[in-house]
Amino acid sequence: MNLKEWAAATGISYATARRRYESGTLPVPAYRLGRLIMVGEPLTGVTAEAGQTVVYACGSSADQKPDLDRQVARVTVWATGQRLAVDRVVTEVGSALDGHRKKFLALLRDPAVTTIVVEHRDRFARFGAEYVEAALAAQGRRLLVVDPAGVDDDLVRDVTEILTSLCSRLYGRQAAENRARRAVEVATEDPA
């Protein structure tokens, strides 16, 4: 569990818990994992594979940065529950439609990374995730998805993302989101 969750469960403020961690007076073992402070012992004795296990979290805009920490926490808790030792955490802000995400591409290029863990498939790639998974599998690497179901209306969500991307080039970001939302509402209306 992360430090914020631990502080809430024990009834002390997060600021106090963080101050105690930094001064070395926290009454439980804790360690850093990326930007998170995790409470407990790091996993040892886990069946270590030849390569690294990396948690990858992505948000589509800068205002979603706070969600990245929550996303990392959820994925890390899941991975440790699966007895995977997380070696690294990579966070990035960028659309899953963007083929130029530097950190994402670096993960794919790095042969030392054998397991990439993501919360939803669309955090990894909006389209063509199956091809990326097949290419990783051919190299003896794998992609683990915490929540494979994701959203039920994948097609509607994908079309919304494409419309937003195209409209943002024409009208700007805020107007694009509104136009894409209205277009999806009209397309999914019942013609009764």
PDB file of C-alpha atoms in Angstrom:
ATOM      1  CA  MET A   1       0.000   0.000   0.000  1.00  0.00           C
ATOM      2  CA  ASN A   2       1.214   3.520  -0.607  1.00  0.00           C
ATOM      3  CA  LEU A   3       2.010   6.005   2.154  1.00  0.00           C
ATOM      4  CA  LYS A   4      -1.190   8.030   1.674  1.00  0.00           C
ATOM      5  CA  GLU A   5      -3.380   4.935   2.106  1.00  0.00           C
ATOM      6  CA  TRP A   6      -1.341   3.817   5.120  1.00  0.00           C
ATOM      7  CA  ALA A   7      -1.675   7.258   6.752  1.00  0.00           C
ATOM      8  CA  ALA A   8      -5.456   7.237   6.260  1.00  0.00           C
ATOM      9  CA  ALA A   9      -5.741   3.712   7.687  1.00  0.00           C
ATOM     10  CA  THR A  10      -3.712   4.589  10.785  1.00  0.00           C
ATOM     11  CA  GLY A  11      -5.457   7.901  11.393  1.00  0.00           C
ATOM     12  CA  ILE A  12      -2.564  10.296  10.885  1.00  0.00           C
ATOM     13  CA  SER A  13      -2.271  12.980   8.244  1.00  0.00           C
ATOM     14  CA  TYR A  14      -0.370  12.335   5.050  1.00  0.00           C
ATOM     15  CA  ALA A  15       1.893  15.324   5.746  1.00  0.00           C
ATOM     16  CA  THR A  16       2.912  13.828   9.117  1.00  0.00           C
ATOM     17  CA  ALA A  17       3.527  10.416   7.566  1.00  0.00           C
ATOM     18  CA  ARG A  18       5.646  11.940   4.806  1.00  0.00           C
ATOM     19  CA  ARG A  19       7.646  14.016   7.306  1.00  0.00           C
ATOM     20  CA  ARG A  20       8.308  10.870   9.370  1.00  0.00           C
ATOM     21  CA  TYR A  21       9.354   8.961   6.237  1.00  0.00           C
ATOM     22  CA  GLU A  22      11.795  11.704   5.233  1.00  0.00           C
ATOM     23  CA  SER A  23      13.260  11.901   8.732  1.00  0.00           C
ATOM     24  CA  GLY A  24      13.521   8.106   8.998  1.00  0.00           C
ATOM     25  CA  THR A  25      11.145   7.846  11.983  1.00  0.00           C
ATOM     26  CA  LEU A  26       8.253   6.075  10.253  1.00  0.00           C
ATOM     27  CA  PRO A  27       7.360   3.065  12.462  1.00  0.00           C
ATOM     28  CA  VAL A  28       7.025   0.708   9.456  1.00  0.00           C
ATOM     29  CA  PRO A  29       9.411  -0.126   6.621  1.00  0.00           C
ATOM     30  CA  ALA A  30       8.892   2.006   3.498  1.00  0.00           C
ATOM     31  CA  TYR A  31      10.614   2.461   0.148  1.00  0.00           C
ATOM     32  CA  ARG A  32      10.323   4.604  -2.969  1.00  0.00           C
ATOM     33  CA  LEU A  33       8.849   3.220  -6.170  1.00  0.00           C
ATOM     34  CA  GLY A  34       9.034   5.914  -8.793  1.00  0.00           C
ATOM     35  CA  ARG A  35       7.343   8.953  -7.262  1.00  0.00           C
ATOM     36  CA  LEU A  36       5.347   6.856  -4.792  1.00  0.00           C
ATOM     37  CA  ILE A  37       6.341   5.904  -1.271  1.00  0.00           C
ATOM     38  CA  MET A  38       5.277   2.324  -0.617  1.00  0.00           C
ATOM     39  CA  VAL A  39       4.811   0.950   2.911  1.00  0.00           C
ATOM     40  CA  GLY A  40       6.092  -2.537   3.643  1.00  0.00           C
ATOM     41  CA  GLU A  41       9.083  -4.525   2.536  1.00  0.00           C
ATOM     42  CA  PRO A  42       9.982  -4.605  -1.157  1.00  0.00           C
ATOM     43  CA  LEU A  43       9.192  -7.993  -2.630  1.00  0.00           C
ATOM     44  CA  THR A  44      12.070 -10.416  -2.267  1.00  0.00           C
ATOM     45  CA  GLY A  45      12.137 -14.057  -3.120  1.00  0.00           C
ATOM     46  CA  VAL A  46       9.901 -13.369  -6.099  1.00  0.00           C
ATOM     47  CA  THR A  47      10.615 -15.469  -9.108  1.00  0.00           C
ATOM     48  CA  ALA A  48      12.767 -13.016 -10.985  1.00  0.00           C
ATOM     49  CA  GLU A  49      12.795 -13.365 -14.708  1.00  0.00           C
ATOM     50  CA  ALA A  50      15.811 -12.456 -16.801  1.00  0.00           C
ATOM     51  CA  GLY A  51      14.487  -8.971 -17.520  1.00  0.00           C
ATOM     52  CA  GLN A  52      12.813  -6.004 -15.943  1.00  0.00           C
ATOM     53  CA  THR A  53       9.169  -5.526 -15.077  1.00  0.00           C
ATOM     54  CA  VAL A  54       7.989  -1.995 -15.782  1.00  0.00           C
ATOM     55  CA  VAL A  55       4.726  -0.310 -14.790  1.00  0.00           C
ATOM     56  CA  TYR A  56       3.627   2.082 -17.538  1.00  0.00           C
ATOM     57  CA  ALA A  57       1.024   4.780 -16.808  1.00  0.00           C
ATOM     58  CA  CYS A  58      -0.174   7.350 -19.295  1.00  0.00           C
ATOM     59  CA  GLY A  59      -2.572  10.273 -19.200  1.00  0.00           C
ATOM     60  CA  SER A  60      -3.790  12.106 -22.261  1.00  0.00           C
ATOM     61  CA  SER A  61      -3.391  15.657 -20.943  1.00  0.00           C
ATOM     62  CA  ALA A  62      -1.391  17.642 -18.414  1.00  0.00           C
ATOM     63  CA  ASP A  63      -4.437  18.162 -16.177  1.00  0.00           C
ATOM     64  CA  GLN A  64      -4.540  14.371 -15.644  1.00  0.00           C
ATOM     65  CA  LYS A  65      -1.128  14.277 -13.928  1.00  0.00           C
ATOM     66  CA  PRO A  66      -2.665  13.657 -10.464  1.00  0.00           C
ATOM     67  CA  ASP A  67      -4.394  10.601 -11.937  1.00  0.00           C
ATOM     68  CA  LEU A  68      -1.010   9.195 -12.975  1.00  0.00           C
ATOM     69  CA  ASP A  69       0.005   8.634  -9.345  1.00  0.00           C
ATOM     70  CA  ARG A  70      -3.290   6.892  -8.607  1.00  0.00           C
ATOM     71  CA  GLN A  71      -2.920   4.821 -11.763  1.00  0.00           C
ATOM     72  CA  VAL A  72       0.636   3.831 -10.777  1.00  0.00           C
ATOM     73  CA  ALA A  73      -0.554   2.869  -7.289  1.00  0.00           C
ATOM     74  CA  ARG A  74      -3.361   0.660  -8.638  1.00  0.00           C
ATOM     75  CA  VAL A  75      -1.115  -1.082 -11.170  1.00  0.00           C
ATOM     76  CA  THR A  76       1.737  -1.545  -8.685  1.00  0.00           C
ATOM     77  CA  VAL A  77      -0.581  -3.068  -6.072  1.00  0.00           C
ATOM     78  CA  TRP A  78      -1.937  -5.451  -8.723  1.00  0.00           C
ATOM     79  CA  ALA A  79       1.562  -6.402  -9.922  1.00  0.00           C
ATOM     80  CA  THR A  80       2.849  -7.087  -6.421  1.00  0.00           C
ATOM     81  CA  GLY A  81      -0.301  -9.122  -5.766  1.00  0.00           C
ATOM     82  CA  GLN A  82       0.688 -11.213  -8.791  1.00  0.00           C
ATOM     83  CA  ARG A  83       4.142 -11.705  -7.190  1.00  0.00           C
ATOM     84  CA  LEU A  84       5.893  -9.538  -9.771  1.00  0.00           C
ATOM     85  CA  ALA A  85       8.818  -7.432  -8.608  1.00  0.00           C
ATOM     86  CA  VAL A  86       8.379  -3.988 -10.176  1.00  0.00           C
ATOM     87  CA  ASP A  87      11.778  -2.687 -11.264  1.00  0.00           C
ATOM     88  CA  ARG A  88      10.720   0.636 -12.707  1.00  0.00           C
ATOM     89  CA  VAL A  89       7.759   2.970 -13.091  1.00  0.00           C
ATOM     90  CA  VAL A  90       7.349   5.019 -16.268  1.00  0.00           C
ATOM     91  CA  THR A  91       4.749   7.781 -16.501  1.00  0.00           C
ATOM     92  CA  GLU A  92       3.970   9.873 -19.527  1.00  0.00           C
ATOM     93  CA  VAL A  93       1.504  12.488 -20.687  1.00  0.00           C
ATOM     94  CA  GLY A  94       0.350  11.998 -24.247  1.00  0.00           C
ATOM     95  CA  SER A  95      -2.494  10.640 -26.306  1.00  0.00           C
ATOM     96  CA  ALA A  96      -2.599   6.918 -27.016  1.00  0.00           C
ATOM     97  CA  LEU A  97      -3.157   7.918 -30.643  1.00  0.00           C
ATOM     98  CA  ASP A  98       0.208   9.687 -30.679  1.00  0.00           C
ATOM     99  CA  GLY A  99       2.916   7.491 -32.156  1.00  0.00           C
ATOM    100  CA  HIS A 100       5.664   9.751 -30.857  1.00  0.00           C
ATOM    101  CA  ARG A 101       5.512   9.142 -27.100  1.00  0.00           C
ATOM    102  CA  LYS A 102       9.225   9.026 -26.259  1.00  0.00           C
ATOM    103  CA  LYS A 103       9.014   7.002 -23.043  1.00  0.00           C
ATOM    104  CA  PHE A 104       6.594   4.510 -24.591  1.00  0.00           C
ATOM    105  CA  LEU A 105       8.860   3.983 -27.585  1.00  0.00           C
ATOM    106  CA  ALA A 106      11.900   3.630 -25.308  1.00  0.00           C
ATOM    107  CA  LEU A 107      10.129   0.787 -23.457  1.00  0.00           C
ATOM    108  CA  LEU A 108       9.444  -0.992 -26.718  1.00  0.00           C
ATOM    109  CA  ARG A 109      13.045  -0.572 -27.868  1.00  0.00           C
ATOM    110  CA  ASP A 110      14.624  -1.720 -24.587  1.00  0.00           C
ATOM    111  CA  PRO A 111      15.277  -5.488 -24.757  1.00  0.00           C
ATOM    112  CA  ALA A 112      15.953  -5.566 -20.986  1.00  0.00           C
ATOM    113  CA  VAL A 113      12.249  -4.848 -20.374  1.00  0.00           C
ATOM    114  CA  THR A 114      10.522  -8.226 -20.527  1.00  0.00           C
ATOM    115  CA  THR A 115       7.203  -7.339 -18.894  1.00  0.00           C
ATOM    116  CA  ILE A 116       5.185  -4.150 -19.285  1.00  0.00           C
ATOM    117  CA  VAL A 117       2.206  -3.757 -16.952  1.00  0.00           C
ATOM    118  CA  VAL A 118      -0.575  -1.280 -17.798  1.00  0.00           C
ATOM    119  CA  GLU A 119      -3.966  -0.590 -16.237  1.00  0.00           C
ATOM    120  CA  HIS A 120      -6.014  -0.542 -19.450  1.00  0.00           C
ATOM    121  CA  ARG A 121      -5.076  -1.600 -22.963  1.00  0.00           C
ATOM    122  CA  ASP A 122      -5.857   1.893 -24.247  1.00  0.00           C
ATOM    123  CA  ARG A 123      -3.127   3.358 -22.001  1.00  0.00           C
ATOM    124  CA  PHE A 124      -0.663   1.387 -24.076  1.00  0.00           C
ATOM    125  CA  ALA A 125      -2.059   1.921 -27.580  1.00  0.00           C
ATOM    126  CA  ARG A 126      -5.476   3.026 -28.776  1.00  0.00           C
ATOM    127  CA  PHE A 127      -5.292   0.994 -31.990  1.00  0.00           C
ATOM    128  CA  GLY A 128      -3.129  -1.934 -32.962  1.00  0.00           C
ATOM    129  CA  ALA A 129      -2.371  -3.103 -29.430  1.00  0.00           C
ATOM    130  CA  GLU A 130      -2.730  -6.676 -30.690  1.00  0.00           C
ATOM    131  CA  TYR A 131       0.131  -6.127 -33.136  1.00  0.00           C
ATOM    132  CA  VAL A 132       2.357  -4.667 -30.429  1.00  0.00           C
ATOM    133  CA  GLU A 133       1.532  -7.607 -28.125  1.00  0.00           C
ATOM    134  CA  ALA A 134       2.348 -10.081 -30.913  1.00  0.00           C
ATOM    135  CA  ALA A 135       5.670  -8.360 -31.611  1.00  0.00           C
ATOM    136  CA  LEU A 136       6.553  -8.409 -27.903  1.00  0.00           C
ATOM    137  CA  ALA A 137       5.593 -12.097 -27.642  1.00  0.00           C
ATOM    138  CA  ALA A 138       7.804 -12.918 -30.625  1.00  0.00           C
ATOM    139  CA  GLN A 139      10.722 -11.449 -28.656  1.00  0.00           C
ATOM    140  CA  GLY A 140       9.848 -13.406 -25.500  1.00  0.00           C
ATOM    141  CA  ARG A 141       8.391 -10.302 -23.840  1.00  0.00           C
ATOM    142  CA  ARG A 142       4.855  -9.643 -22.638  1.00  0.00           C
ATOM    143  CA  LEU A 143       2.247  -7.009 -21.922  1.00  0.00           C
ATOM    144  CA  LEU A 144       0.072  -7.501 -18.836  1.00  0.00           C
ATOM    145  CA  VAL A 145      -3.210  -5.599 -18.648  1.00  0.00           C
ATOM    146  CA  VAL A 146      -4.681  -5.131 -15.163  1.00  0.00           C
ATOM    147  CA  ASP A 147      -8.229  -4.464 -16.386  1.00  0.00           C
ATOM    148  CA  PRO A 148      -8.598  -6.150 -19.783  1.00  0.00           C
ATOM    149  CA  ALA A 149     -12.324  -5.420 -20.002  1.00  0.00           C
ATOM    150  CA  GLY A 150     -11.875  -1.657 -19.902  1.00  0.00           C
ATOM    151  CA  VAL A 151     -14.890   0.288 -21.011  1.00  0.00           C
ATOM    152  CA  ASP A 152     -17.786  -1.626 -22.578  1.00  0.00           C
ATOM    153  CA  ASP A 153     -18.201   0.714 -25.517  1.00  0.00           C
ATOM    154  CA  ASP A 154     -14.668   0.510 -26.913  1.00  0.00           C
ATOM    155  CA  LEU A 155     -15.799   1.439 -30.405  1.00  0.00           C
ATOM    156  CA  VAL A 156     -17.677   4.539 -29.236  1.00  0.00           C
ATOM    157  CA  ARG A 157     -14.717   5.547 -27.094  1.00  0.00           C
ATOM    158  CA  ASP A 158     -12.282   5.028 -29.982  1.00  0.00           C
ATOM    159  CA  VAL A 159     -14.412   7.040 -32.381  1.00  0.00           C
ATOM    160  CA  THR A 160     -14.713   9.796 -29.769  1.00  0.00           C
ATOM    161  CA  GLU A 161     -10.922   9.883 -29.400  1.00  0.00           C
ATOM    162  CA  ILE A 162     -10.444  10.125 -33.177  1.00  0.00           C
ATOM    163  CA  LEU A 163     -13.070  12.851 -33.499  1.00  0.00           C
ATOM    164  CA  THR A 164     -11.518  14.796 -30.631  1.00  0.00           C
ATOM    165  CA  SER A 165      -8.079  14.515 -32.194  1.00  0.00           C
ATOM    166  CA  LEU A 166      -9.260  15.666 -35.600  1.00  0.00           C
ATOM    167  CA  CYS A 167     -11.488  18.439 -34.244  1.00  0.00           C
ATOM    168  CA  SER A 168      -8.726  19.756 -31.983  1.00  0.00           C
ATOM    169  CA  ARG A 169      -6.608  20.422 -35.046  1.00  0.00           C
ATOM    170  CA  LEU A 170      -9.421  22.471 -36.542  1.00  0.00           C
ATOM    171  CA  TYR A 171     -11.074  24.171 -33.581  1.00  0.00           C
ATOM    172  CA  GLY A 172      -8.782  23.927 -30.546  1.00  0.00           C
ATOM    173  CA  ARG A 173      -8.823  21.475 -27.632  1.00  0.00           C
ATOM    174  CA  GLN A 174     -11.891  22.588 -25.618  1.00  0.00           C
ATOM    175  CA  ALA A 175     -14.076  23.121 -28.670  1.00  0.00           C
ATOM    176  CA  ALA A 176     -12.934  19.762 -30.043  1.00  0.00           C
ATOM    177  CA  GLU A 177     -14.071  17.888 -26.948  1.00  0.00           C
ATOM    178  CA  ASN A 178     -17.490  19.557 -27.094  1.00  0.00           C
ATOM    179  CA  ARG A 179     -17.924  18.904 -30.828  1.00  0.00           C
ATOM    180  CA  ALA A 180     -16.818  15.276 -30.505  1.00  0.00           C
ATOM    181  CA  ARG A 181     -19.197  14.729 -27.579  1.00  0.00           C
ATOM    182  CA  ARG A 182     -22.109  16.228 -29.529  1.00  0.00           C
ATOM    183  CA  ALA A 183     -21.253  14.146 -32.621  1.00  0.00           C
ATOM    184  CA  VAL A 184     -21.243  10.925 -30.577  1.00  0.00           C
ATOM    185  CA  GLU A 185     -24.538  11.879 -28.898  1.00  0.00           C
ATOM    186  CA  VAL A 186     -26.168  12.457 -32.284  1.00  0.00           C
ATOM    187  CA  ALA A 187     -24.725   9.237 -33.748  1.00  0.00           C
ATOM    188  CA  THR A 188     -25.897   7.109 -30.809  1.00  0.00           C
ATOM    189  CA  GLU A 189     -29.407   8.623 -30.522  1.00  0.00           C
ATOM    190  CA  ASP A 190     -32.367   6.308 -31.021  1.00  0.00           C
ATOM    191  CA  PRO A 191     -34.073   7.277 -34.313  1.00  0.00           C
ATOM    192  CA  ALA A 192     -37.520   6.726 -32.812  1.00  0.00           C
TER     193      ALA A 192
END
